Structures are given as C-alpha cells and as structure tokens.
Amino acid sequence: MSESDLVADNVAVTLGGRSILAGISARFRPGEVTAIVGPNGAGKSTLLACLAGLRAPDTGRVTLGHAPLLALAHRERARRIGFLPQTPEVAWAVDVETLVGLGRTPHSGARGLTEADRLAVRAALVRTHTTDLARRDVTTLSGGERARALLARVLAGEPAWLLADEPLAGLDPGHQLDAVDLLRGFAAESGHGVVMTLHDLGVALRLADRVIVLQGGSVIADAAPLAALTPEVLARAYGVEAAVVAGTAGPLIELIGRRDG
Ligand code: ADP
Ligand code: MG
C-alpha cells in the first residue's frame, strides 16, 4: 500500500433504477498502465468518472493515498488527477496553445499564466507533437489533431494520475503508436500512473501492465494482460470465440466468430 495509490473500494452506481457498477474494488499503483476493457455499456466510463472524482458512487468510495477523493478540494483533486473524457467538447474557437494553457487552471491563479505555466504548456505541446498546431483554431482541427491537443491540455496540468476514456479512438495508426509511447512514458515517471478504457483488445494486450475486464458492472478479470484476456473471459465478456495467437511483435487476439447460443 503506497501513499499515492488510487483505490476503488466497493464502488457501486445505480442509474434509473438499474445497477451500473455492482461494487467494484480495485487498487491502482503508480508506475502501472491499467486498461479497463469490456463490451459497450459494461460501465467502463462510469467507473473512470468515479476514479476521477467526477461522479460520486452511491455506495463505496475512491481514495487517493489516504484521502477520500471527494473530500479533496476541487483544485487539489484536479492537480493530482488529469481526466480525458471520451468525447471531449471543444466549445470555444481558441488556438491550441490557449486550450492547452487551460490545463494549467488548477495551478495558476486569476492573474494568468506564469513562466512555469508556459514551460509546462510548451512541454505538453512537444510531447503530443502539437507544437506545429499551437496557433491553429481548435475548431478547425481534425478529430485526431483535436485528440492530441486535448491530451496536451491534460498533460500541461502535470497530474500524477492520467485517467483517459478511450484515448486512442480516432487516432491513425502512427499517432496511436505515438500515444501508446507517450502513455507508457508518462506512467514510467516517478509517482505517475495511467488508467484508461480501451476498445482495442490488441492494444490492451500490448500496452497495459494490467487489464481489468468489466462486464455488466462487475469485474470478471483483473490480471496481467495475457492472464486477463483469456478465451474464456472473452467469451463471457463479449460472446465471441477468440484465441491469443503469436504475432510478429507479440501476442495478438484473433477473433474467430460469434459464439453460438
Ligand atoms: P461503457 O463506457 O462501458 O460503454 P458506461 O459507463 O458509459 O459504459 O455506461 C454503463 C451503462 O450505464 C450503460 O448501459 C448506459 O446505458 C447506462 N447509463 C449511463 N448513463 C445513464 C443514465 N444517466 N441513466 C441510466 N442509465 C445510464
Ligand atoms: Mg464508455
């Protein structure tokens, strides 16, 4: 147990009379990249929102170190946990550098950005390969460019935890690889951890240190990728027949077909 673990303790959420999360317990440690996978509607985004302190569980709680997340002041929580939503809205026609600068809000006061803030913004632009986009109006970006700019905004806040809801969706293969490197590099820095939901099981297999499989609001596997993404678990979670096969650069998940019945 570490001072900076992020811990879900029996987190349950009910919406519209339906159980969405049925008492989830999981511990996330700095240094690890955890992928949360599962079929549509399994509760992945809901769990991530609870872990980010953006949704209060109906029962159970999330703690960061020894503090209940919801007891932390909003700014303090925002400094420690960066959250990247699945379909981020970009409401204003600002340039990318300004958007990324908004990521400094938990640090900066009303007086505007300090020199340290500007350095963090520049570093985030470099890491996400968006320096060339700095002067572009965010509303004119492609989906993939916008995704990178929004990742830069989160990184500019220099959080200890990065919680991202399907951060690779909408990125072309080259930028997916860049993002994978970036997320792994982030988690490798002292005191940092990554928790993300992923759609692509092959990416989960290769990117994550650990995979949590959610199904119907419950954890049905929580282990190292190869131990979690077994044919039995994939059959149960997705109703598919799948096999783990050897690829050139590592194991792959081969989708064989729908399971009968
Ligand atoms: P995932 O990210 O795994 O696709 P979500 O966490 O987004 O799943 O949603 C889990 C379930 O909660 C889904 O079945 C969804 O329809 C349901 N849900 C989400 N928001 C609400 C709501 N406001 N009222 C009722 N059900 C909801
Ligand atoms: Mg989702």
Short mmCIF file of C-alpha atoms and ligand atoms in Angstrom, two decimals:
data_model
loop_
_atom_site.label_atom_id
_atom_site.label_comp_id
_atom_site.label_asym_id
_atom_site.label_seq_id
_atom_site.Cartn_x
_atom_site.Cartn_y
_atom_site.Cartn_z
CA MET A 1 0.00 0.00 0.00
CA SER A 2 1.51 3.25 -1.10
CA GLU A 3 0.83 6.83 -0.13
CA SER A 4 -0.25 7.59 -3.67
CA ASP A 5 -2.33 4.54 -4.67
CA LEU A 6 -5.71 5.22 -6.24
CA VAL A 7 -8.19 2.81 -4.72
CA ALA A 8 -11.79 1.95 -5.55
CA ASP A 9 -13.43 0.37 -2.55
CA ASN A 10 -16.72 -1.39 -3.29
CA VAL A 11 -17.85 1.34 -5.69
CA ALA A 12 -21.48 0.96 -6.70
CA VAL A 13 -23.56 3.17 -9.01
CA THR A 14 -27.26 2.84 -9.79
CA LEU A 15 -28.84 4.88 -12.58
CA GLY A 16 -32.52 4.96 -13.41
CA GLY A 17 -33.12 2.05 -11.04
CA ARG A 18 -30.50 -0.07 -12.82
CA SER A 19 -27.24 -1.24 -11.29
CA ILE A 20 -24.43 0.15 -13.47
CA LEU A 21 -21.49 -0.67 -11.19
CA ALA A 22 -22.09 -3.53 -8.79
CA GLY A 23 -19.48 -2.88 -6.12
CA ILE A 24 -16.08 -2.55 -7.78
CA SER A 25 -12.88 -2.86 -5.79
CA ALA A 26 -9.54 -2.27 -7.44
CA ARG A 27 -6.20 -0.73 -6.48
CA PHE A 28 -4.13 1.28 -8.95
CA ARG A 29 -0.44 1.84 -8.31
CA PRO A 30 1.94 4.46 -9.65
CA GLY A 31 4.18 3.04 -12.35
CA GLU A 32 1.39 0.95 -13.87
CA VAL A 33 -0.68 1.33 -17.00
CA THR A 34 -4.06 -0.28 -16.42
CA ALA A 35 -6.52 -0.83 -19.27
CA ILE A 36 -10.20 -1.23 -18.50
CA VAL A 37 -11.95 -3.15 -21.27
CA GLY A 38 -15.39 -4.68 -21.71
CA PRO A 39 -18.39 -4.58 -24.00
CA ASN A 40 -20.42 -1.45 -24.72
CA GLY A 41 -22.39 -0.44 -21.68
CA ALA A 42 -20.28 -2.51 -19.26
CA GLY A 43 -19.72 0.54 -17.05
CA LYS A 44 -16.18 1.49 -18.11
CA SER A 45 -16.82 5.23 -18.46
CA THR A 46 -18.85 5.30 -15.26
CA LEU A 47 -16.03 3.63 -13.33
CA LEU A 48 -13.45 6.01 -14.78
CA ALA A 49 -15.59 9.02 -13.81
CA CYS A 50 -15.77 7.69 -10.25
CA LEU A 51 -11.99 7.17 -10.18
CA ALA A 52 -11.51 10.76 -11.37
CA GLY A 53 -13.80 12.09 -8.65
CA LEU A 54 -16.24 13.39 -11.24
CA ARG A 55 -19.05 11.11 -10.14
CA ALA A 56 -19.93 10.21 -6.57
CA PRO A 57 -20.62 6.49 -6.11
CA ASP A 58 -23.92 5.63 -4.47
CA THR A 59 -22.05 3.37 -2.09
CA GLY A 60 -18.37 2.70 -1.58
CA ARG A 61 -15.65 5.25 -2.17
CA VAL A 62 -12.49 6.12 -4.02
CA THR A 63 -9.39 7.12 -2.10
CA LEU A 64 -6.14 8.71 -3.24
CA GLY A 65 -3.39 7.96 -0.75
CA HIS A 66 -5.34 8.03 2.47
CA ALA A 67 -7.80 10.74 1.48
CA PRO A 68 -11.29 10.07 0.16
CA LEU A 69 -11.24 11.64 -3.29
CA LEU A 70 -14.43 13.59 -2.74
CA ALA A 71 -13.01 15.14 0.44
CA LEU A 72 -10.20 16.80 -1.53
CA ALA A 73 -10.71 20.37 -2.64
CA HIS A 74 -11.60 20.54 -6.32
CA ARG A 75 -8.32 22.25 -7.29
CA GLU A 76 -6.23 19.79 -5.35
CA ARG A 77 -8.02 16.85 -7.00
CA ALA A 78 -7.60 18.44 -10.42
CA ARG A 79 -3.87 18.90 -9.82
CA ARG A 80 -3.41 15.25 -8.93
CA ILE A 81 -5.79 13.58 -11.39
CA GLY A 82 -5.92 14.52 -15.05
CA PHE A 83 -9.05 13.31 -16.83
CA LEU A 84 -9.52 12.95 -20.56
CA PRO A 85 -13.17 12.36 -21.44
CA GLN A 86 -14.28 10.12 -24.29
CA THR A 87 -15.90 12.72 -26.48
CA PRO A 88 -14.38 15.95 -25.30
CA GLU A 89 -16.24 19.06 -26.25
CA VAL A 90 -14.28 21.98 -27.61
CA ALA A 91 -16.69 24.80 -27.15
CA TRP A 92 -14.61 27.84 -27.94
CA ALA A 93 -12.72 28.92 -31.02
CA VAL A 94 -9.37 29.41 -29.26
CA ASP A 95 -5.96 28.44 -30.55
CA VAL A 96 -4.33 25.21 -29.43
CA GLU A 97 -1.80 26.92 -27.16
CA THR A 98 -4.61 28.71 -25.32
CA LEU A 99 -6.56 25.45 -24.99
CA VAL A 100 -3.51 23.67 -23.59
CA GLY A 101 -2.94 26.62 -21.25
CA LEU A 102 -6.37 25.94 -19.74
CA GLY A 103 -4.83 22.74 -18.41
CA ARG A 104 -2.85 24.93 -16.02
CA THR A 105 -6.01 26.24 -14.34
CA PRO A 106 -5.60 24.03 -11.21
CA HIS A 107 -2.15 25.65 -10.72
CA SER A 108 -2.47 29.20 -11.94
CA GLY A 109 -4.34 31.94 -10.22
CA ALA A 110 -6.64 34.50 -11.76
CA ARG A 111 -3.57 36.54 -12.76
CA GLY A 112 -2.87 34.36 -15.76
CA LEU A 113 -0.03 32.06 -16.72
CA THR A 114 3.36 32.30 -15.03
CA GLU A 115 6.65 31.43 -16.70
CA ALA A 116 6.45 27.96 -15.10
CA ASP A 117 2.95 27.56 -16.57
CA ARG A 118 4.24 28.50 -20.02
CA LEU A 119 7.05 25.97 -19.74
CA ALA A 120 4.58 23.22 -18.83
CA VAL A 121 2.39 24.18 -21.81
CA ARG A 122 5.36 24.08 -24.18
CA ALA A 123 6.48 20.69 -22.82
CA ALA A 124 2.97 19.29 -23.29
CA LEU A 125 2.86 20.55 -26.89
CA VAL A 126 6.20 18.87 -27.61
CA ARG A 127 5.18 15.57 -26.02
CA THR A 128 1.99 15.35 -28.05
CA HIS A 129 3.57 16.56 -31.31
CA THR A 130 1.23 19.53 -31.43
CA THR A 131 3.79 22.35 -31.45
CA ASP A 132 3.04 22.93 -35.12
CA LEU A 133 -0.63 23.31 -34.26
CA ALA A 134 -0.08 25.88 -31.49
CA ARG A 135 -1.59 28.79 -33.46
CA ARG A 136 -4.41 26.79 -35.07
CA ASP A 137 -8.02 27.40 -34.05
CA VAL A 138 -9.09 24.20 -32.25
CA THR A 139 -12.44 24.14 -34.01
CA THR A 140 -10.64 23.68 -37.34
CA LEU A 141 -8.62 20.61 -36.27
CA SER A 142 -9.22 17.06 -37.47
CA GLY A 143 -10.52 14.59 -34.89
CA GLY A 144 -7.05 13.14 -34.38
CA GLU A 145 -5.39 16.54 -34.07
CA ARG A 146 -8.02 17.61 -31.56
CA ALA A 147 -7.47 14.41 -29.56
CA ARG A 148 -3.74 15.19 -29.32
CA ALA A 149 -4.39 18.81 -28.34
CA LEU A 150 -6.77 17.69 -25.60
CA LEU A 151 -4.21 15.20 -24.33
CA ALA A 152 -1.71 18.06 -24.27
CA ARG A 153 -4.14 20.09 -22.17
CA VAL A 154 -4.32 17.31 -19.57
CA LEU A 155 -0.54 16.82 -19.56
CA ALA A 156 0.02 20.55 -19.11
CA GLY A 157 -1.63 20.21 -15.69
CA GLU A 158 1.22 17.87 -14.67
CA PRO A 159 -1.10 15.46 -12.85
CA ALA A 160 0.21 12.38 -11.02
CA TRP A 161 -2.61 10.28 -12.50
CA LEU A 162 -3.83 10.26 -16.04
CA LEU A 163 -7.31 8.82 -16.46
CA ALA A 164 -8.33 8.60 -20.10
CA ASP A 165 -11.55 7.32 -21.66
CA GLU A 166 -10.64 5.66 -24.96
CA PRO A 167 -7.71 8.00 -25.68
CA LEU A 168 -6.71 6.15 -28.86
CA ALA A 169 -10.10 6.33 -30.57
CA GLY A 170 -9.91 8.49 -33.66
CA LEU A 171 -6.11 8.39 -33.96
CA ASP A 172 -4.48 6.99 -37.09
CA PRO A 173 -2.05 4.07 -36.59
CA GLY A 174 1.06 6.27 -36.42
CA HIS A 175 -0.43 8.61 -33.86
CA GLN A 176 -1.82 5.61 -31.94
CA LEU A 177 1.73 4.31 -31.57
CA ASP A 178 2.91 7.78 -30.51
CA ALA A 179 0.12 7.96 -27.93
CA VAL A 180 0.96 4.48 -26.62
CA ASP A 181 4.62 5.52 -26.19
CA LEU A 182 3.54 8.72 -24.51
CA LEU A 183 1.20 6.98 -22.06
CA ARG A 184 3.83 4.36 -21.20
CA GLY A 185 6.45 7.07 -20.77
CA PHE A 186 4.10 9.05 -18.53
CA ALA A 187 3.49 6.04 -16.27
CA ALA A 188 7.24 5.37 -16.07
CA GLU A 189 7.87 8.77 -14.47
CA SER A 190 8.16 8.75 -10.72
CA GLY A 191 4.80 8.77 -8.95
CA HIS A 192 2.71 8.64 -12.12
CA GLY A 193 0.03 6.15 -13.08
CA VAL A 194 -2.32 5.65 -16.03
CA VAL A 195 -5.80 4.16 -16.06
CA MET A 196 -7.61 4.10 -19.37
CA THR A 197 -10.53 2.46 -21.04
CA LEU A 198 -9.75 0.85 -24.36
CA HIS A 199 -11.81 -0.65 -27.12
CA ASP A 200 -8.99 -2.39 -28.92
CA LEU A 201 -8.06 -5.60 -27.08
CA GLY A 202 -4.85 -5.98 -29.08
CA VAL A 203 -3.69 -2.58 -27.84
CA ALA A 204 -4.66 -3.52 -24.29
CA LEU A 205 -2.61 -6.69 -24.62
CA ARG A 206 0.49 -4.82 -25.74
CA LEU A 207 0.20 -1.51 -23.93
CA ALA A 208 -1.07 -2.36 -20.48
CA ASP A 209 0.69 -3.77 -17.46
CA ARG A 210 -2.67 -4.88 -16.22
CA VAL A 211 -6.12 -5.39 -17.71
CA ILE A 212 -9.45 -5.17 -15.91
CA VAL A 213 -12.37 -6.73 -17.78
CA LEU A 214 -15.75 -5.28 -16.86
CA GLN A 215 -18.98 -6.94 -17.79
CA GLY A 216 -22.41 -5.84 -16.65
CA GLY A 217 -20.90 -3.58 -14.00
CA SER A 218 -18.73 -6.29 -12.42
CA VAL A 219 -15.04 -7.14 -12.70
CA ILE A 220 -14.71 -10.55 -14.36
CA ALA A 221 -10.91 -10.43 -14.72
CA ASP A 222 -8.14 -8.31 -13.20
CA ALA A 223 -4.65 -9.52 -14.05
CA ALA A 224 -1.68 -9.15 -16.35
CA PRO A 225 -2.92 -8.85 -19.97
CA LEU A 226 -2.38 -12.46 -21.04
CA ALA A 227 -3.86 -13.78 -17.82
CA ALA A 228 -6.91 -11.49 -18.08
CA LEU A 229 -7.71 -11.74 -21.79
CA THR A 230 -8.19 -15.49 -21.98
CA PRO A 231 -10.59 -17.13 -24.46
CA GLU A 232 -12.91 -17.95 -21.53
CA VAL A 233 -13.02 -14.34 -20.33
CA LEU A 234 -13.51 -13.01 -23.88
CA ALA A 235 -16.35 -15.46 -24.44
CA ARG A 236 -18.01 -14.39 -21.23
CA ALA A 237 -17.50 -10.66 -21.74
CA TYR A 238 -18.20 -10.31 -25.46
CA GLY A 239 -19.94 -13.52 -26.52
CA VAL A 240 -17.19 -14.20 -29.04
CA GLU A 241 -14.84 -17.03 -29.78
CA ALA A 242 -11.29 -15.69 -29.75
CA ALA A 243 -7.78 -17.00 -29.49
CA VAL A 244 -4.49 -15.47 -28.44
CA VAL A 245 -2.01 -16.09 -31.24
CA ALA A 246 1.64 -15.25 -31.78
CA GLY A 247 2.18 -12.13 -33.88
CA THR A 248 5.46 -10.79 -35.21
CA ALA A 249 5.79 -8.19 -32.46
CA GLY A 250 3.98 -10.06 -29.69
CA PRO A 251 0.70 -11.82 -28.94
CA LEU A 252 -2.45 -10.89 -30.83
CA ILE A 253 -6.10 -11.61 -30.26
CA GLU A 254 -7.67 -13.39 -33.19
CA LEU A 255 -11.41 -13.00 -33.42
CA ILE A 256 -12.82 -16.27 -34.69
CA GLY A 257 -16.52 -15.51 -34.55
CA ARG A 258 -19.66 -15.17 -32.52
CA ARG A 259 -20.29 -17.87 -30.00
CA ASP A 260 -23.38 -19.88 -30.76
CA GLY A 261 -26.27 -19.78 -28.32
P1 ADP B 1 -19.21 1.88 -21.20
O1 ADP B 1 -18.31 3.04 -21.05
O2 ADP B 1 -18.62 0.60 -20.70
O3 ADP B 1 -19.75 1.71 -22.59
P2 ADP B 1 -20.97 3.40 -19.49
O4 ADP B 1 -20.27 3.52 -18.19
O5 ADP B 1 -20.96 4.58 -20.39
O6 ADP B 1 -20.49 2.09 -20.24
O7 ADP B 1 -22.50 3.06 -19.22
C1 ADP B 1 -22.86 1.92 -18.46
C2 ADP B 1 -24.36 1.75 -18.51
O8 ADP B 1 -24.98 2.83 -17.85
C3 ADP B 1 -24.92 1.73 -19.93
O9 ADP B 1 -25.85 0.67 -20.03
C4 ADP B 1 -25.63 3.06 -20.04
O10 ADP B 1 -26.75 2.95 -20.89
C5 ADP B 1 -26.05 3.31 -18.62
N1 ADP B 1 -26.22 4.73 -18.31
C6 ADP B 1 -25.32 5.71 -18.47
N2 ADP B 1 -25.83 6.90 -18.06
C7 ADP B 1 -27.09 6.64 -17.65
C8 ADP B 1 -28.15 7.45 -17.10
N3 ADP B 1 -28.00 8.75 -16.92
N4 ADP B 1 -29.30 6.84 -16.78
C9 ADP B 1 -29.47 5.50 -16.94
N5 ADP B 1 -28.50 4.70 -17.44
C10 ADP B 1 -27.34 5.26 -17.79
MG MG B 2 -17.57 4.39 -22.39
#
